[in-house]
């Protein structure tokens, strides 16, 4: 994960030296207030997106487990169905043989 150079507190605590031909301190403070506000909103949005991503990753993992479970059940059911089908065929053959040999 990327780390950022500044925190909200560092921006808030930043002091600029006043020079003879320097910037207007009030304008700088107002601008930094806007930067802090945007930075806080960005931080909140990033946390929200991270939480959502984790939720979706958990959902995906859960769905993968469900798919695996259902595939196992389907394979088992298919084996049982095949065995039952083979058993039915053998019973029918047996009945046919019994009828043919009776005649």
mmCIF file of C-alpha atoms in Angstrom:
data_model
loop_
_atom_site.group_PDB
_atom_site.id
_atom_site.type_symbol
_atom_site.label_atom_id
_atom_site.label_comp_id
_atom_site.label_asym_id
_atom_site.label_seq_id
_atom_site.Cartn_x
_atom_site.Cartn_y
_atom_site.Cartn_z
ATOM 1 C CA UNK A 1 0.000 0.000 0.000
ATOM 2 C CA UNK A 2 1.239 3.447 -0.841
ATOM 3 C CA UNK A 3 2.284 5.731 1.999
ATOM 4 C CA UNK A 4 1.751 9.442 1.790
ATOM 5 C CA UNK A 5 4.273 12.139 2.630
ATOM 6 C CA UNK A 6 1.896 14.268 4.689
ATOM 7 C CA UNK A 7 -0.702 13.627 7.309
ATOM 8 C CA UNK A 8 -3.600 15.917 8.120
ATOM 9 C CA UNK A 9 -1.872 16.952 11.323
ATOM 10 C CA UNK A 10 1.385 17.792 9.532
ATOM 11 C CA UNK A 11 -0.494 20.024 7.100
ATOM 12 C CA UNK A 12 -2.361 21.639 9.969
ATOM 13 C CA UNK A 13 0.832 22.268 11.973
ATOM 14 C CA UNK A 14 2.879 23.606 9.050
ATOM 15 C CA UNK A 15 4.254 27.111 9.702
ATOM 16 C CA UNK A 16 5.727 29.326 7.010
ATOM 17 C CA UNK A 17 8.381 31.957 7.609
ATOM 18 C CA UNK A 18 7.198 35.468 6.943
ATOM 19 C CA UNK A 19 9.448 37.281 4.529
ATOM 20 C CA UNK A 20 9.457 40.896 3.448
ATOM 21 C CA UNK A 21 8.097 39.929 0.026
ATOM 22 C CA UNK A 22 6.402 36.746 1.215
ATOM 23 C CA UNK A 23 2.933 35.370 0.789
ATOM 24 C CA UNK A 24 -0.071 36.613 2.699
ATOM 25 C CA UNK A 25 -0.231 34.345 5.759
ATOM 26 C CA UNK A 26 -4.036 34.446 5.852
ATOM 27 C CA UNK A 27 -4.291 33.310 2.209
ATOM 28 C CA UNK A 28 -1.838 30.476 2.857
ATOM 29 C CA UNK A 29 -3.803 29.394 5.954
ATOM 30 C CA UNK A 30 -7.099 29.464 4.041
ATOM 31 C CA UNK A 31 -5.614 27.422 1.228
ATOM 32 C CA UNK A 32 -4.136 24.893 3.667
ATOM 33 C CA UNK A 33 -7.547 24.609 5.340
ATOM 34 C CA UNK A 34 -8.979 23.609 1.955
ATOM 35 C CA UNK A 35 -6.139 21.132 1.427
ATOM 36 C CA UNK A 36 -6.745 19.624 4.873
ATOM 37 C CA UNK A 37 -10.481 19.323 4.187
ATOM 38 C CA UNK A 38 -9.856 17.595 0.846
ATOM 39 C CA UNK A 39 -7.221 15.359 2.402
ATOM 40 C CA UNK A 40 -9.640 14.287 5.151
ATOM 41 C CA UNK A 41 -12.341 13.519 2.576
ATOM 42 C CA UNK A 42 -9.843 11.563 0.505
ATOM 43 C CA UNK A 43 -8.771 9.635 3.607
ATOM 44 C CA UNK A 44 -12.395 8.788 4.439
ATOM 45 C CA UNK A 45 -13.132 7.718 0.861
ATOM 46 C CA UNK A 46 -10.021 5.541 0.786
ATOM 47 C CA UNK A 47 -11.069 3.822 4.022
ATOM 48 C CA UNK A 48 -14.586 3.327 2.654
ATOM 49 C CA UNK A 49 -13.227 1.801 -0.561
ATOM 50 C CA UNK A 50 -10.840 -0.429 1.375
ATOM 51 C CA UNK A 51 -13.677 -1.672 3.596
ATOM 52 C CA UNK A 52 -15.856 -2.319 0.549
ATOM 53 C CA UNK A 53 -13.030 -4.174 -1.177
ATOM 54 C CA UNK A 54 -12.510 -6.398 1.871
ATOM 55 C CA UNK A 55 -16.243 -7.084 2.000
ATOM 56 C CA UNK A 56 -16.252 -8.104 -1.672
ATOM 57 C CA UNK A 57 -13.149 -10.251 -1.249
ATOM 58 C CA UNK A 58 -14.861 -12.077 1.633
ATOM 59 C CA UNK A 59 -17.999 -12.508 -0.471
ATOM 60 C CA UNK A 60 -15.936 -13.891 -3.361
ATOM 61 C CA UNK A 61 -14.193 -16.358 -1.049
ATOM 62 C CA UNK A 62 -17.532 -17.456 0.388
ATOM 63 C CA UNK A 63 -18.988 -17.922 -3.106
ATOM 64 C CA UNK A 64 -15.938 -19.928 -4.192
ATOM 65 C CA UNK A 65 -16.488 -22.222 -1.207
ATOM 66 C CA UNK A 66 -20.168 -22.576 -2.085
ATOM 67 C CA UNK A 67 -19.295 -23.393 -5.705
ATOM 68 C CA UNK A 68 -16.804 -26.011 -4.573
ATOM 69 C CA UNK A 69 -19.361 -27.523 -2.217
ATOM 70 C CA UNK A 70 -22.037 -27.595 -4.925
ATOM 71 C CA UNK A 71 -19.634 -29.154 -7.430
ATOM 72 C CA UNK A 72 -18.798 -31.864 -4.902
ATOM 73 C CA UNK A 73 -22.489 -32.509 -4.305
ATOM 74 C CA UNK A 74 -23.157 -32.604 -8.043
ATOM 75 C CA UNK A 75 -20.320 -35.076 -8.619
ATOM 76 C CA UNK A 76 -21.586 -37.272 -5.798
ATOM 77 C CA UNK A 77 -25.151 -37.075 -7.098
ATOM 78 C CA UNK A 78 -23.927 -37.885 -10.598
ATOM 79 C CA UNK A 79 -22.090 -40.958 -9.304
ATOM 80 C CA UNK A 80 -25.178 -42.099 -7.392
ATOM 81 C CA UNK A 81 -27.339 -41.467 -10.454
ATOM 82 C CA UNK A 82 -24.957 -43.431 -12.680
ATOM 83 C CA UNK A 83 -24.856 -46.312 -10.208
ATOM 84 C CA UNK A 84 -28.652 -46.273 -9.927
ATOM 85 C CA UNK A 85 -28.973 -46.128 -13.691
ATOM 86 C CA UNK A 86 -26.595 -49.094 -14.098
ATOM 87 C CA UNK A 87 -28.507 -51.002 -11.450
ATOM 88 C CA UNK A 88 -31.790 -50.323 -13.279
ATOM 89 C CA UNK A 89 -30.277 -51.569 -16.558
ATOM 90 C CA UNK A 90 -29.061 -54.758 -14.867
ATOM 91 C CA UNK A 91 -32.506 -55.368 -13.345
ATOM 92 C CA UNK A 92 -34.204 -54.898 -16.713
ATOM 93 C CA UNK A 93 -31.747 -57.248 -18.389
ATOM 94 C CA UNK A 94 -32.341 -59.787 -15.677
ATOM 95 C CA UNK A 95 -36.118 -59.557 -16.170
ATOM 96 C CA UNK A 96 -35.771 -59.859 -19.929
ATOM 97 C CA UNK A 97 -33.511 -62.891 -19.581
ATOM 98 C CA UNK A 98 -35.967 -64.466 -17.183
ATOM 99 C CA UNK A 99 -38.831 -63.910 -19.642
ATOM 100 C CA UNK A 100 -36.841 -65.150 -22.646
ATOM 101 C CA UNK A 101 -35.709 -68.303 -20.909
ATOM 102 C CA UNK A 102 -39.224 -69.053 -19.580
ATOM 103 C CA UNK A 103 -40.567 -69.317 -23.101
#
